[in-house]
Amino acid sequence: QESDRFREHLTFVLSQSHEKEAMEDVIRMARTDTSERVRGQALFWLAQHAGRRALDTITAAMEQDPNLEVKKKAVFALGQMHDAEGVARLIQVAQSHPNRIVRKEAIFWLGESGDPRALDFLVKLVEGKNQD
């Protein structure tokens, strides 16, 4: 739909703004937009620009969004966060998210992160699997 494509692009435009209200609009779009593509794009731009403020919205999407693709985009967004909190949250998701596909996505993005904490987690995960 044309309006979905417009709103998807709007998430980028708003994320580039220095106005506080613009990022609030991106958060709202990530939480409530009717299009899963728009919600996914909003999550991506939140991770790029909003830092800690975005973490709760991204986590809520992983837990509550009805669409699996949006949940996967939320996991990707965590992997794109430029602070240590993203990796810490990915480890939590990999350990305990109820959806195995979401856990698998978290493990993949941990492997891509290059973060020493992620490597430690992955080594322990593999060692634990070999002890079965």
Short mmCIF file of C-alpha atoms in Angstrom, two decimals:
data_model
loop_
_atom_site.label_atom_id
_atom_site.label_comp_id
_atom_site.label_asym_id
_atom_site.label_seq_id
_atom_site.Cartn_x
_atom_site.Cartn_y
_atom_site.Cartn_z
CA GLN A 1 0.00 0.00 0.00
CA GLU A 2 1.12 3.50 -0.79
CA SER A 3 0.34 4.84 2.69
CA ASP A 4 2.35 1.99 4.28
CA ARG A 5 5.35 2.82 2.09
CA PHE A 6 5.00 6.48 2.99
CA ARG A 7 4.91 5.72 6.75
CA GLU A 8 7.84 3.33 6.37
CA HIS A 9 9.89 6.14 4.81
CA LEU A 10 8.57 8.55 7.42
CA THR A 11 10.23 6.48 10.16
CA PHE A 12 13.59 7.31 8.58
CA VAL A 13 12.80 11.00 8.16
CA LEU A 14 11.63 11.31 11.76
CA SER A 15 14.67 9.45 13.05
CA GLN A 16 16.92 12.08 11.45
CA SER A 17 15.19 14.94 13.26
CA HIS A 18 16.68 16.54 16.35
CA GLU A 19 13.23 17.28 17.77
CA LYS A 20 12.31 15.13 20.79
CA GLU A 21 8.75 14.78 19.52
CA ALA A 22 9.99 13.17 16.30
CA MET A 23 11.55 10.24 18.16
CA GLU A 24 8.37 9.91 20.22
CA ASP A 25 6.51 9.50 16.93
CA VAL A 26 8.93 6.76 15.86
CA ILE A 27 8.35 5.00 19.19
CA ARG A 28 4.60 5.27 18.68
CA MET A 29 4.92 3.86 15.16
CA ALA A 30 7.01 0.94 16.44
CA ARG A 31 4.36 0.12 19.01
CA THR A 32 1.08 0.72 17.23
CA ASP A 33 1.33 1.05 13.45
CA THR A 34 -0.99 -1.30 11.58
CA SER A 35 1.76 -2.36 9.15
CA GLU A 36 4.36 -4.86 10.34
CA ARG A 37 6.82 -3.37 7.82
CA VAL A 38 6.39 0.08 9.36
CA ARG A 39 6.77 -1.32 12.88
CA GLY A 40 9.93 -3.15 11.81
CA GLN A 41 11.46 -0.06 10.20
CA ALA A 42 10.62 2.04 13.23
CA LEU A 43 12.40 -0.50 15.46
CA PHE A 44 15.47 -0.37 13.23
CA TRP A 45 15.69 3.44 13.33
CA LEU A 46 15.08 3.50 17.06
CA ALA A 47 18.08 1.27 17.61
CA GLN A 48 20.22 3.49 15.40
CA HIS A 49 19.33 6.79 17.01
CA ALA A 50 17.51 6.52 20.30
CA GLY A 51 19.84 4.34 22.36
CA ARG A 52 18.55 3.53 25.82
CA ARG A 53 15.18 5.17 25.18
CA ALA A 54 14.56 2.60 22.46
CA LEU A 55 15.37 -0.46 24.53
CA ASP A 56 11.97 -0.74 26.21
CA THR A 57 10.12 -0.34 22.91
CA ILE A 58 12.31 -2.91 21.16
CA THR A 59 11.93 -5.35 24.04
CA ALA A 60 8.16 -4.86 24.07
CA ALA A 61 8.03 -5.66 20.35
CA MET A 62 9.91 -8.93 20.95
CA GLU A 63 7.52 -9.86 23.72
CA GLN A 64 4.18 -8.54 22.52
CA ASP A 65 4.05 -7.94 18.78
CA PRO A 66 1.80 -10.56 17.18
CA ASN A 67 3.94 -10.78 14.02
CA LEU A 68 7.00 -13.08 14.07
CA GLU A 69 8.81 -10.98 11.44
CA VAL A 70 8.48 -7.90 13.66
CA LYS A 71 9.86 -9.90 16.59
CA LYS A 72 12.83 -10.90 14.42
CA LYS A 73 13.36 -7.27 13.38
CA ALA A 74 13.34 -6.30 17.05
CA VAL A 75 16.11 -8.83 17.71
CA PHE A 76 18.07 -7.40 14.77
CA ALA A 77 17.54 -3.91 16.18
CA LEU A 78 19.06 -5.00 19.50
CA GLY A 79 22.09 -6.21 17.60
CA GLN A 80 22.41 -2.78 15.99
CA MET A 81 22.36 -0.81 19.21
CA HIS A 82 25.61 1.04 19.80
CA ASP A 83 25.83 0.42 23.52
CA ALA A 84 26.47 -2.53 25.78
CA GLU A 85 22.82 -2.85 26.72
CA GLY A 86 21.89 -4.32 23.33
CA VAL A 87 24.23 -7.30 23.76
CA ALA A 88 23.12 -7.84 27.36
CA ARG A 89 19.50 -7.94 26.24
CA LEU A 90 20.33 -10.27 23.32
CA ILE A 91 21.88 -12.71 25.79
CA GLN A 92 18.70 -12.61 27.87
CA VAL A 93 16.59 -13.24 24.78
CA ALA A 94 18.82 -16.13 23.67
CA GLN A 95 18.52 -17.71 27.11
CA SER A 96 14.85 -17.35 27.85
CA HIS A 97 12.57 -16.09 25.09
CA PRO A 98 9.62 -18.48 24.74
CA ASN A 99 9.83 -18.56 20.93
CA ARG A 100 12.69 -20.73 19.63
CA ILE A 101 12.91 -18.77 16.36
CA VAL A 102 13.42 -15.55 18.31
CA ARG A 103 16.06 -17.28 20.47
CA LYS A 104 17.80 -18.50 17.30
CA GLU A 105 17.83 -14.96 15.87
CA ALA A 106 19.34 -13.65 19.10
CA ILE A 107 22.08 -16.28 18.99
CA PHE A 108 22.86 -15.37 15.38
CA TRP A 109 23.16 -11.64 16.15
CA LEU A 110 25.26 -12.37 19.22
CA GLY A 111 27.66 -14.20 16.92
CA GLU A 112 27.80 -11.17 14.65
CA SER A 113 28.33 -8.68 17.46
CA GLY A 114 32.02 -9.24 18.11
CA ASP A 115 31.36 -8.49 21.77
CA PRO A 116 33.45 -10.56 24.23
CA ARG A 117 30.38 -11.17 26.43
CA ALA A 118 28.58 -12.64 23.43
CA LEU A 119 31.53 -14.93 22.71
CA ASP A 120 31.59 -16.11 26.33
CA PHE A 121 27.86 -16.84 26.20
CA LEU A 122 28.15 -18.74 22.90
CA VAL A 123 31.07 -20.84 24.17
CA LYS A 124 29.10 -21.74 27.30
CA LEU A 125 26.06 -22.55 25.16
CA VAL A 126 28.08 -24.92 22.96
CA GLU A 127 29.85 -26.51 25.93
CA GLY A 128 26.50 -27.05 27.63
CA LYS A 129 25.10 -28.74 24.51
CA ASN A 130 28.14 -31.07 24.33
CA GLN A 131 27.57 -32.24 27.91
CA ASP A 132 24.17 -33.76 27.12
#
